[in-house]
Short mmCIF file of C-alpha atoms in Angstrom, two decimals:
data_model
loop_
_atom_site.label_atom_id
_atom_site.label_comp_id
_atom_site.label_asym_id
_atom_site.label_seq_id
_atom_site.Cartn_x
_atom_site.Cartn_y
_atom_site.Cartn_z
CA MET D 1342 64.09 87.87 125.43
CA GLU D 1343 67.16 87.37 123.27
CA ASN D 1344 67.72 83.77 122.23
CA ILE D 1345 71.12 83.20 123.82
CA TYR D 1346 71.17 79.59 122.67
CA GLY D 1347 71.88 80.46 119.05
CA ARG D 1348 69.79 79.91 115.96
CA GLU D 1349 72.25 77.58 114.23
CA LYS D 1350 72.61 75.37 117.29
CA LEU D 1351 68.82 75.17 117.59
CA LEU D 1352 68.44 74.12 113.94
CA LYS D 1353 71.10 71.46 114.40
CA ALA D 1354 69.29 70.10 117.46
CA CYS D 1355 66.04 69.83 115.47
CA ASP D 1356 67.75 67.92 112.65
CA GLU D 1357 69.46 65.56 115.10
CA ASN D 1358 66.17 64.89 116.87
CA LEU D 1359 64.47 63.94 113.61
CA ARG D 1360 67.38 61.67 112.62
CA TYR D 1361 67.26 59.97 116.02
CA LEU D 1362 63.52 59.21 115.74
CA SER D 1363 63.76 57.96 112.13
CA SER D 1364 66.68 55.66 112.92
CA ARG D 1365 65.20 54.15 116.07
CA PHE D 1366 61.53 53.72 115.07
CA LYS D 1367 61.16 52.26 111.58
CA TYR D 1368 57.34 52.21 111.80
CA LEU D 1369 57.06 55.84 112.94
CA SER D 1370 56.12 58.79 110.74
CA VAL D 1371 56.80 62.37 111.89
CA LYS D 1372 56.26 65.93 110.71
CA ALA D 1373 57.49 68.75 112.94
CA GLY D 1374 58.28 72.45 112.97
CA MET D 1375 60.05 74.99 115.18
CA SER D 1376 59.04 78.63 115.60
CA LEU D 1377 61.15 81.48 116.93
CA GLU D 1378 59.87 85.00 117.55
CA GLY D 1379 56.84 84.57 115.32
CA LYS D 1380 58.59 82.88 112.36
CA THR D 1381 59.03 79.26 111.28
CA ILE D 1382 62.77 78.62 111.38
CA TRP D 1383 62.73 74.84 110.79
CA SER D 1384 60.47 72.05 109.62
CA GLY D 1385 61.13 68.43 108.75
CA ALA D 1386 59.42 65.10 108.18
CA PHE D 1387 59.99 61.42 107.45
CA GLY D 1388 57.77 58.45 106.67
CA LYS D 1389 54.24 58.76 105.27
CA LEU D 1390 53.84 62.27 106.65
CA ALA D 1391 56.76 63.42 104.49
CA GLU D 1392 54.70 62.48 101.43
CA GLN D 1393 51.74 64.63 102.50
CA ASP D 1394 51.41 68.21 101.33
CA ASP D 1395 51.53 70.81 104.09
CA THR D 1396 47.96 71.82 103.20
CA HIS D 1397 46.59 68.29 103.76
CA LEU D 1398 43.79 68.39 106.39
CA MET D 1399 44.04 66.22 109.51
CA CYS D 1400 41.80 65.94 112.56
CA ILE D 1401 43.91 67.38 115.41
CA PHE D 1402 41.73 65.94 118.22
CA SER D 1403 42.30 67.69 121.58
CA LEU D 1404 44.51 70.39 120.05
CA SER D 1405 41.09 71.80 119.12
CA LYS D 1406 40.75 72.91 122.75
CA LEU D 1407 43.63 75.36 122.30
CA TYR D 1408 41.71 77.37 119.71
CA THR D 1409 38.43 77.15 121.61
CA MET D 1410 40.33 78.62 124.56
CA PHE D 1411 41.76 81.40 122.37
CA CYS D 1412 38.24 82.32 121.27
CA CYS D 1413 37.06 82.39 124.91
CA LEU D 1414 39.86 84.81 125.77
CA LEU D 1415 38.98 86.92 122.73
CA ALA D 1416 35.34 87.04 123.87
CA ARG D 1417 36.49 88.05 127.35
CA ASP D 1418 38.72 90.82 125.96
CA GLU D 1419 35.76 92.03 123.88
CA GLN D 1420 33.69 92.04 127.11
CA ARG D 1421 31.22 89.52 125.71
CA LEU D 1422 31.73 87.27 128.75
CA CYS D 1423 33.61 87.08 132.05
CA LEU D 1424 35.66 84.04 132.96
CA GLU D 1425 34.50 84.31 136.58
CA ASP D 1426 30.87 84.03 135.46
CA SER D 1427 28.91 81.01 136.64
CA ILE D 1428 27.69 78.77 133.84
CA THR D 1429 24.16 79.40 135.17
CA LYS D 1430 24.35 82.88 133.63
CA TYR D 1431 24.35 81.25 130.20
CA LEU D 1432 22.71 77.88 131.00
CA PRO D 1433 20.10 78.62 133.71
CA HIS D 1434 18.18 75.40 132.99
CA ILE D 1435 21.15 73.07 133.60
CA HIS D 1436 21.49 71.53 137.07
CA LEU D 1437 24.54 69.56 138.22
CA PHE D 1438 24.95 67.86 141.58
CA TYR D 1439 27.64 66.83 144.01
CA LYS D 1440 26.73 64.61 146.98
CA GLY D 1441 23.06 65.45 146.50
CA ALA D 1442 23.52 69.24 146.41
CA ASP D 1443 22.99 71.41 143.33
CA VAL D 1444 26.42 73.06 142.79
CA THR D 1445 25.84 74.45 139.29
CA GLN D 1446 26.10 78.03 140.55
CA SER D 1447 29.69 77.43 141.72
CA ILE D 1448 30.96 76.21 138.31
CA THR D 1449 32.67 79.06 136.44
CA LEU D 1450 33.97 79.39 132.90
CA CYS D 1451 37.46 79.39 134.41
CA HIS D 1452 36.78 75.95 135.91
CA LEU D 1453 35.81 74.68 132.46
CA LEU D 1454 38.98 76.12 130.91
CA CYS D 1455 41.23 74.52 133.55
CA HIS D 1456 39.48 71.12 133.80
CA THR D 1457 38.59 71.72 137.45
CA SER D 1458 34.80 71.77 137.12
CA GLY D 1459 34.23 68.18 138.25
CA LEU D 1460 32.43 67.30 135.02
CA GLN D 1461 32.85 63.81 133.62
CA HIS D 1462 34.92 63.26 130.50
CA GLU D 1463 31.94 62.78 128.18
CA ALA D 1464 28.16 63.33 127.97
CA THR D 1465 25.70 60.50 127.42
CA VAL D 1466 24.57 62.02 124.09
CA GLY D 1467 27.28 62.66 121.52
CA ASN D 1468 30.25 60.92 123.09
CA ASN D 1469 33.13 58.91 121.67
CA PHE D 1470 30.84 55.90 121.23
CA PHE D 1471 27.63 57.47 119.94
CA HIS D 1472 27.97 60.49 117.67
CA HIS D 1473 25.44 63.30 117.40
CA SER D 1474 25.10 66.36 115.17
CA SER D 1475 23.56 68.77 117.71
CA LEU D 1476 25.75 70.63 120.20
CA SER D 1477 22.64 71.78 122.10
CA ALA D 1478 21.35 68.19 122.47
CA HIS D 1479 24.81 67.20 123.69
CA ILE D 1480 24.68 69.86 126.42
CA GLU D 1481 21.06 69.14 127.36
CA SER D 1482 21.94 65.49 128.06
CA ILE D 1483 24.08 66.39 131.10
CA ASN D 1484 21.18 67.99 133.01
CA GLY D 1485 20.91 66.27 136.39
CA ASN D 1486 24.34 64.60 136.21
CA ASN D 1487 26.58 64.14 139.25
CA LEU D 1488 30.06 65.69 139.37
CA LEU D 1489 33.24 63.78 140.19
CA PHE D 1490 34.18 66.35 142.86
CA ARG D 1491 33.29 69.79 144.16
CA PRO D 1492 34.14 72.46 141.52
CA GLY D 1493 37.61 73.92 141.97
CA SER D 1494 38.84 71.27 144.42
CA HIS D 1495 40.52 68.83 142.01
CA TYR D 1496 41.42 68.25 138.37
CA ALA D 1497 39.81 65.86 135.86
CA TYR D 1498 40.34 66.20 132.12
CA SER D 1499 36.98 66.81 130.44
CA ASN D 1500 35.97 67.03 126.80
CA LEU D 1501 32.53 67.95 128.06
CA GLY D 1502 33.83 71.11 129.75
CA TYR D 1503 35.15 72.46 126.45
CA ASP D 1504 31.96 71.51 124.63
CA LEU D 1505 30.12 73.63 127.21
CA LEU D 1506 32.48 76.53 126.48
CA GLY D 1507 31.84 76.14 122.76
CA TYR D 1508 28.09 76.19 123.32
CA ILE D 1509 28.35 79.33 125.48
CA LEU D 1510 30.37 81.00 122.71
CA THR D 1511 27.51 80.30 120.27
CA LEU D 1512 25.17 82.09 122.67
CA VAL D 1513 27.32 85.20 123.16
CA TYR D 1514 28.22 85.55 119.45
CA GLY D 1515 24.86 84.45 118.06
CA GLU D 1516 26.53 82.22 115.46
CA CYS D 1517 27.04 78.48 115.11
CA PHE D 1518 30.34 77.33 116.56
CA GLU D 1519 32.16 76.53 113.31
CA GLU D 1520 31.22 79.90 111.77
CA LEU D 1521 32.14 82.02 114.78
CA MET D 1522 35.56 80.33 115.02
CA GLN D 1523 36.21 81.10 111.35
CA ASN D 1524 34.90 84.66 111.49
CA HIS D 1525 36.44 85.79 114.77
CA LEU D 1526 39.62 83.72 115.13
CA PHE D 1527 40.95 81.77 112.15
CA SER D 1528 40.57 84.64 109.70
CA LYS D 1529 42.64 86.85 112.03
CA LEU D 1530 45.35 84.20 112.46
CA GLY D 1531 45.62 83.59 108.71
CA MET D 1532 44.65 79.91 109.08
CA GLN D 1533 43.16 79.14 105.67
CA HIS D 1534 42.25 75.44 105.57
CA ILE D 1535 40.30 74.91 108.80
CA SER D 1536 37.17 72.76 108.91
CA TYR D 1537 35.39 70.55 111.43
CA ARG D 1538 34.32 66.92 111.50
CA GLN D 1539 30.72 66.41 110.45
CA ASP D 1540 30.10 62.98 112.01
CA ASN D 1541 30.11 64.24 115.61
CA ARG D 1542 29.63 68.02 115.50
CA CYS D 1543 28.61 68.21 119.17
CA GLN D 1544 32.29 67.64 120.06
CA SER D 1545 33.66 70.28 117.67
CA PRO D 1546 34.89 72.55 120.51
CA SER D 1547 36.79 69.77 122.31
CA GLY D 1548 38.18 67.62 119.52
CA GLY D 1549 36.58 68.04 116.10
CA MET D 1550 38.87 70.59 114.43
CA LYS D 1551 40.65 69.68 111.17
CA ALA D 1552 43.74 71.65 110.20
CA SER D 1553 46.71 71.46 107.88
CA PHE D 1554 50.35 71.45 108.98
CA SER D 1555 50.76 74.92 107.51
CA ASP D 1556 47.80 76.11 109.63
CA LEU D 1557 49.31 74.63 112.78
CA LEU D 1558 52.60 76.40 112.04
CA CYS D 1559 50.64 79.60 111.55
CA GLY D 1560 48.99 79.21 114.95
CA LEU D 1561 52.35 78.37 116.56
CA ASN D 1562 53.98 81.45 115.03
CA TRP D 1563 51.20 83.57 116.47
CA VAL D 1564 51.81 82.40 120.06
CA THR D 1565 55.59 82.94 119.76
CA ASP D 1566 55.10 86.43 118.31
CA GLN D 1567 54.67 88.06 121.71
CA THR D 1568 55.52 91.56 120.53
CA GLY D 1569 52.08 92.26 119.13
CA ALA D 1570 50.21 89.06 120.04
CA GLY D 1571 48.35 89.29 116.75
CA GLY D 1572 46.86 92.58 117.82
CA PHE D 1573 43.70 91.23 119.44
CA LEU D 1574 44.48 89.47 122.74
CA SER D 1575 45.28 91.46 125.87
CA SER D 1576 48.50 91.09 127.86
CA ASP D 1577 46.42 89.74 130.78
CA SER D 1578 45.18 86.93 128.57
CA TRP D 1579 48.71 85.96 127.57
CA LYS D 1580 49.86 86.13 131.18
CA GLN D 1581 47.05 83.81 132.32
CA MET D 1582 48.03 81.26 129.69
CA GLN D 1583 51.49 80.92 131.26
CA SER D 1584 50.13 80.02 134.72
CA PHE D 1585 48.28 77.03 136.15
CA VAL D 1586 45.78 76.42 138.91
CA GLU D 1587 47.51 75.31 142.12
CA LEU D 1588 45.54 72.53 143.80
CA ARG D 1589 48.36 71.22 146.01
CA LYS D 1590 51.11 72.74 148.08
CA ASN D 1591 54.41 73.20 146.21
CA GLN D 1592 52.82 72.13 142.93
CA ARG D 1593 55.29 72.41 140.03
CA SER D 1594 53.06 71.78 137.07
CA GLY D 1595 49.36 71.75 136.28
CA TYR D 1596 46.60 72.79 133.92
CA GLY D 1597 45.94 76.38 133.08
CA PHE D 1598 43.72 77.48 130.20
CA ALA D 1599 43.63 74.39 127.91
CA VAL D 1600 47.40 73.88 128.21
CA LYS D 1601 49.46 72.11 130.82
CA VAL D 1602 52.17 74.37 132.23
CA PHE D 1603 55.53 72.88 133.22
CA HIS D 1604 58.43 74.74 134.77
CA GLU D 1605 61.96 74.11 133.56
CA SER D 1606 64.34 75.87 135.99
CA GLY D 1607 61.49 78.21 136.87
CA THR D 1608 60.62 78.99 133.25
CA PRO D 1609 56.99 78.20 132.29
CA ILE D 1610 56.50 76.01 129.22
CA CYS D 1611 52.99 75.55 127.80
CA CYS D 1612 52.05 72.18 126.29
CA ILE D 1613 48.91 70.73 124.74
CA THR D 1614 48.46 67.36 123.04
CA GLY D 1615 45.92 65.54 120.90
CA TYR D 1616 45.91 61.75 120.86
CA PHE D 1617 43.72 59.10 119.27
CA ARG D 1618 44.78 55.50 118.67
CA ASN D 1619 48.29 55.73 117.19
CA THR D 1620 48.13 59.39 116.06
CA TYR D 1621 49.63 62.04 118.34
CA PHE D 1622 49.86 65.85 118.10
CA VAL D 1623 51.86 68.06 120.43
CA GLN D 1624 52.34 71.83 120.58
CA MET D 1625 54.68 73.50 123.09
CA TRP D 1626 55.99 76.99 123.54
CA SER D 1627 57.93 79.26 125.90
CA ALA D 1628 56.81 82.89 126.19
CA LYS D 1629 60.14 83.83 127.80
CA TYR D 1630 62.20 82.66 124.84
CA ARG D 1631 59.43 83.21 122.25
CA MET D 1632 60.13 79.73 120.97
CA GLY D 1633 57.70 76.90 120.11
CA TYR D 1634 57.47 73.39 118.66
CA ILE D 1635 54.73 71.49 116.82
CA GLY D 1636 54.91 67.75 116.14
CA ILE D 1637 52.67 65.20 114.41
CA PHE D 1638 53.33 61.49 114.94
CA TYR D 1639 51.77 58.51 113.13
CA GLY D 1640 52.53 55.11 114.66
CA PHE D 1641 52.80 56.62 118.14
CA THR D 1642 53.29 54.19 121.06
CA GLU D 1643 54.25 54.35 124.73
CA VAL D 1644 57.84 53.51 123.74
CA VAL D 1645 57.91 56.56 121.45
CA ARG D 1646 56.48 58.69 124.26
CA LYS D 1647 59.30 57.68 126.61
CA ALA D 1648 61.88 58.44 123.92
CA LEU D 1649 60.36 61.88 123.38
CA ASP D 1650 60.56 62.59 127.12
CA THR D 1651 64.35 62.26 127.02
CA HIS D 1652 64.84 63.68 123.51
CA ASP D 1653 62.52 66.67 123.70
CA VAL D 1654 63.96 69.47 121.55
CA LEU D 1655 62.19 72.37 123.27
CA PHE D 1656 62.73 71.23 126.86
CA ASN D 1657 66.37 70.33 126.26
CA GLN D 1658 67.20 73.64 124.60
CA ILE D 1659 65.47 75.70 127.29
CA GLN D 1660 67.18 73.66 129.98
CA GLU D 1661 70.57 74.42 128.43
CA MET D 1662 69.74 78.12 128.03
CA GLU D 1663 68.63 78.34 131.64
CA SER D 1664 71.73 76.54 132.87
CA GLN D 1665 74.18 78.90 131.13
CA GLY D 1666 75.90 80.92 133.82
CA ARG D 1667 73.88 79.26 136.58
CA VAL D 1668 75.77 77.96 139.59
CA THR D 1669 74.96 74.31 140.27
CA GLU D 1670 76.97 73.87 143.49
CA LYS D 1671 73.85 74.28 145.66
CA SER D 1672 72.22 71.22 144.15
CA ALA D 1673 75.38 69.12 144.48
CA LYS D 1674 75.85 70.24 148.10
CA ARG D 1675 72.28 69.35 148.94
CA ARG D 1676 72.70 65.83 147.60
CA ARG D 1677 75.87 65.25 149.65
CA LYS D 1678 74.12 66.07 152.93
CA MET D 1679 71.73 63.25 153.70
CA LYS D 1680 69.92 62.94 157.02
CA PRO D 1681 68.15 60.11 158.87
CA LEU D 1682 64.67 59.26 157.71
CA ARG D 1683 61.67 60.42 159.67
CA PRO D 1684 58.52 58.26 159.66
CA ILE D 1685 56.03 59.34 156.99
CA GLN D 1686 53.88 56.24 156.45
CA LEU D 1687 55.01 55.67 152.88
CA ASP D 1688 54.27 51.95 152.82
CA GLY D 1689 51.57 51.00 150.36
CA ILE D 1690 50.47 50.63 146.79
CA TYR D 1691 50.55 53.60 144.43
CA ILE D 1692 49.03 54.08 140.99
CA SER D 1693 50.60 56.47 138.48
CA LEU D 1694 48.92 58.52 135.77
CA SER D 1695 50.40 56.09 133.25
CA GLY D 1696 48.39 53.30 134.86
CA ARG D 1697 51.33 51.48 136.45
CA ILE D 1698 51.07 50.02 139.93
CA LEU D 1699 54.10 50.37 142.17
CA CYS D 1700 54.94 49.88 145.83
CA LEU D 1701 56.83 51.98 148.37
CA ARG D 1702 58.05 50.73 151.72
CA GLN D 1703 60.05 52.41 154.47
CA THR D 1704 62.53 51.05 157.01
CA VAL D 1705 64.75 52.89 159.47
CA GLU D 1706 67.59 53.01 156.94
CA ALA D 1707 65.88 53.64 153.62
CA VAL D 1708 62.81 53.96 151.46
CA SER D 1709 62.51 51.38 148.67
CA LEU D 1710 60.50 51.28 145.45
CA SER D 1711 59.31 48.26 143.48
CA TRP D 1712 57.09 47.49 140.51
CA ASP D 1713 56.81 43.74 141.19
CA GLN D 1714 57.29 43.49 145.00
CA ARG D 1715 60.27 41.20 144.38
CA VAL D 1716 63.09 43.55 143.37
CA TRP D 1717 63.35 46.67 145.56
CA GLU D 1718 65.47 49.73 144.71
CA SER D 1719 66.69 52.07 147.43
CA ILE D 1720 65.78 55.77 147.47
CA GLU D 1721 67.77 58.36 149.46
CA TRP D 1722 66.42 61.21 151.58
CA ASP D 1723 68.09 64.66 151.58
CA ASN D 1724 68.08 67.76 153.80
CA ASP D 1725 65.27 69.42 151.84
CA GLU D 1726 63.02 66.47 152.60
CA ARG D 1727 63.22 65.18 149.04
CA LEU D 1728 63.54 61.58 148.02
CA ILE D 1729 66.39 61.04 145.55
CA TYR D 1730 66.10 58.09 143.18
CA GLY D 1731 69.40 58.03 141.29
CA CYS D 1732 69.62 61.59 139.97
CA VAL D 1733 65.84 62.00 139.93
CA GLU D 1734 63.84 63.77 142.62
CA LEU D 1735 60.63 62.35 144.09
CA ILE D 1736 58.88 65.25 145.80
CA LEU D 1737 56.46 64.27 148.54
CA ASP D 1738 53.00 65.79 148.61
CA HIS D 1739 50.34 65.07 151.22
CA SER D 1740 46.98 66.36 150.02
CA ARG D 1741 43.47 66.13 151.38
CA ASP D 1742 40.71 63.56 151.01
CA ARG D 1743 42.90 60.60 152.02
CA VAL D 1744 44.95 60.95 148.85
CA SER D 1745 48.70 61.23 149.19
CA GLY D 1746 51.42 60.72 146.67
CA ILE D 1747 54.68 61.79 145.11
CA PHE D 1748 55.66 63.78 142.06
CA TYR D 1749 58.11 61.91 139.84
CA ASN D 1750 60.33 64.27 137.88
CA ALA D 1751 62.07 62.64 134.90
CA ALA D 1752 63.71 64.83 132.26
CA GLY D 1753 61.13 67.59 132.68
CA ASN D 1754 58.16 65.19 132.56
CA PHE D 1755 56.05 65.10 135.73
CA ASP D 1756 54.07 62.04 136.73
CA TYR D 1757 51.91 61.87 139.84
CA PHE D 1758 51.52 58.71 141.88
CA PHE D 1759 48.29 58.49 143.89
CA TYR D 1760 48.09 56.36 147.03
CA ASN D 1761 44.75 54.62 147.22
CA CYS D 1762 43.84 53.22 150.66
CA PRO D 1763 40.41 51.65 149.92
CA LEU D 1764 41.63 49.31 147.17
CA ASN D 1765 43.72 46.27 148.00
CA LEU D 1766 45.97 46.08 144.94
CA CYS D 1767 48.56 43.76 146.50
CA LEU D 1768 48.94 40.67 144.36
CA PRO D 1769 49.08 37.31 146.15
CA PRO D 1770 52.47 35.54 146.01
CA ASN D 1771 53.21 33.92 142.65
CA GLU D 1772 50.10 35.51 141.10
CA GLU D 1773 50.57 37.61 137.95
CA ALA D 1774 47.03 39.02 137.94
CA VAL D 1775 43.84 39.21 139.99
CA GLU D 1776 40.46 39.57 138.28
CA ARG D 1777 37.04 40.77 139.40
CA ILE D 1778 33.98 40.25 137.17
CA PHE D 1779 30.98 42.59 136.99
CA ALA D 1780 27.62 42.38 135.19
CA LEU D 1781 25.47 45.28 133.97
CA ASP D 1782 23.01 46.34 136.68
CA LEU D 1783 19.48 46.29 135.24
CA THR D 1784 17.58 46.41 138.54
CA LYS D 1785 16.36 49.98 138.03
CA ALA D 1786 15.22 49.39 134.46
CA LYS D 1787 11.42 48.99 134.62
CA THR D 1788 10.77 48.10 130.97
CA GLU D 1789 12.42 45.89 128.39
CA GLU D 1790 12.95 48.97 126.21
CA THR D 1791 14.96 50.62 128.99
CA ARG D 1792 16.95 47.43 129.58
CA SER D 1793 17.68 47.20 125.85
CA HIS D 1794 18.86 50.82 125.80
CA LEU D 1795 21.21 50.18 128.72
CA ARG D 1796 22.65 47.10 127.03
CA MET D 1797 23.26 49.05 123.81
CA TYR D 1798 24.98 52.05 125.39
CA ASN D 1799 28.39 50.46 125.87
CA ARG D 1800 27.69 47.26 123.96
CA VAL D 1801 29.31 45.53 126.94
CA ASN D 1802 27.20 43.60 129.44
CA ARG D 1803 30.08 42.23 131.51
CA ILE D 1804 33.25 43.90 132.76
CA VAL D 1805 36.48 42.23 133.84
CA LEU D 1806 38.70 44.34 136.10
CA THR D 1807 42.29 43.05 136.15
CA TYR D 1808 44.99 44.03 138.66
CA THR D 1809 48.55 43.39 137.47
CA ALA D 1810 52.00 44.55 138.48
CA ASP D 1811 52.06 46.74 135.35
CA GLY D 1812 48.68 48.40 135.71
CA LEU D 1813 44.95 48.23 136.22
CA TYR D 1814 42.98 47.05 133.18
CA LEU D 1815 39.36 46.97 132.07
CA ASN D 1816 38.40 43.91 130.00
CA ARG D 1817 42.12 43.16 129.64
CA LEU D 1818 42.24 45.94 127.05
CA TYR D 1819 41.96 49.43 128.55
CA MET D 1820 44.64 50.53 130.98
CA LEU D 1821 43.02 52.79 133.57
CA GLU D 1822 44.45 56.19 134.48
CA HIS D 1823 43.91 57.19 138.11
CA LEU D 1824 42.20 60.52 138.78
CA LYS D 1825 41.25 60.64 142.47
CA ASP D 1826 40.39 58.20 145.24
CA ASN D 1827 38.44 55.39 143.53
CA VAL D 1828 37.87 57.27 140.26
CA TYR D 1829 39.81 56.21 137.13
CA LEU D 1830 39.76 57.07 133.44
CA LYS D 1831 39.61 54.84 130.37
CA SER D 1832 41.85 55.69 127.41
CA THR D 1833 38.61 56.19 125.44
CA GLY D 1834 37.60 58.97 127.83
CA GLU D 1835 34.98 57.46 130.11
CA PRO D 1836 35.30 57.73 133.89
CA VAL D 1837 35.43 54.47 135.85
CA MET D 1838 34.49 54.46 139.55
CA ILE D 1839 35.39 51.35 141.55
CA GLU D 1840 33.32 50.54 144.64
CA ASP D 1841 33.44 47.61 147.09
CA ASP D 1842 30.98 45.48 145.13
CA ALA D 1843 30.26 47.52 142.00
CA ILE D 1844 31.90 49.48 139.22
CA TRP D 1845 30.58 52.50 137.30
CA VAL D 1846 31.66 53.01 133.67
CA GLY D 1847 30.42 56.43 132.62
CA ASN D 1848 26.83 56.52 133.90
CA LEU D 1849 26.37 52.73 133.83
CA LYS D 1850 26.58 50.55 136.92
CA TYR D 1851 27.97 47.00 136.93
CA VAL D 1852 27.61 44.76 139.99
CA GLU D 1853 30.24 42.23 141.00
CA LEU D 1854 29.61 38.54 140.35
CA PRO D 1855 30.82 35.73 142.62
CA MET D 1856 34.36 34.62 141.78
CA SER D 1857 34.15 31.99 139.06
CA SER D 1858 36.50 29.15 138.35
CA PRO D 1859 39.26 29.57 135.72
CA ASN D 1860 37.24 27.42 133.28
CA ASN D 1861 34.12 29.57 133.63
CA ARG D 1862 35.99 32.87 133.73
CA GLN D 1863 36.76 32.85 130.03
CA LYS D 1864 33.03 32.56 129.24
CA ASP D 1865 32.24 35.70 131.21
CA VAL D 1866 34.46 38.00 129.13
#
């Protein structure tokens, strides 16, 4: 499609975005590039990244999944595998369970690609804590594991799913993962400096790829060159990459193959990120406008993330292109016509993907929102049954399994707030935090060797779970991201399952201790 926005205006927007970031965040370092119709039209940098050569290798973390996905699609187009295949076709000896039943047969390669398999974030061998050099040993260690949910019913981000895909690729190509990626993908894309981390090779498919900025631009140019698509991926493959799996009614964004797909005025935008500590990678593109963006950020924080949400070059330009010639009277008319509220049982505590706790309450006149249960802000209700918070829409969604929530749409960034009935997250009056303390459960360990192994796994024998108005924390350090019901996710990747009197961190169980006094509490941490 012709770029009606204008090349010069796009270049100016990129320069202004870089100037804005450099002026506001003195500690931040950025290198970024913009691609249009298969060609790099702009690149810029400031800070330490500006001093690095474009051929300097960097670990790109979860951006690795993008190229593992490309290779899976290539193998499908070459009829080496089928995405609807069960993983049992390639891994007949692996057995995975949900609520006591073996459900391995129902897990497909498509589930792995879309993070809907129910697999946990990591395996017990070769995870973010304990590295391992063998991809096969990594896969073998999940045999007999329990899934978070029935395959295809929900979404949970999983490094393990992509490591499984990488292992399956080694089986169908008959080559080790690093070699097959070089021989069948990188050489065709013209990416010349690619390598993989050697300290934890079992996670090469999900997060071990090392690439240069020039390589990342090369890969970005390939996805925006939709005329020939590099000559080796089918049109069906490209079409599937622009769609996501719908798990809820009226869903507006979600995960497709490796990438999260957002819709700006109905236009799909693909996005994938890689994040570790204070280093952040992001790649986005629009197939409709054949336009893409790649960004690398050192010194990345939550404050920078929020700034990027409102100063996103790609989203903002596509939004303006989509709005040209579009009549906006319908939206304005809708907002003017408000109707009385109907009862929906909104009252309760919600937890967002960012880990924040918030409250909603409903009266006859209004719905109100609060982060501290002291200051409440009113939300309006319109004719299309949408909650309007200022100029932002909160779209209600009532899904199954006792989970309900709202989508929060802010400048093209979607956040989902999950309502969690079983947990009482209400803070007592005048209390800033509530803590629960758990100790490692060693009751099933029959020998001292087994007990020692359990103690070593996380190197943590006691867990402090802290409820605050700003979020839910583990050991006052890790903010937990809510996945489903009582299942959460640590920033380091491990799943955390909270029960009435116990907590599971990965595959380890901790049992709750009696509430201690403030003087003794510090000793437990």
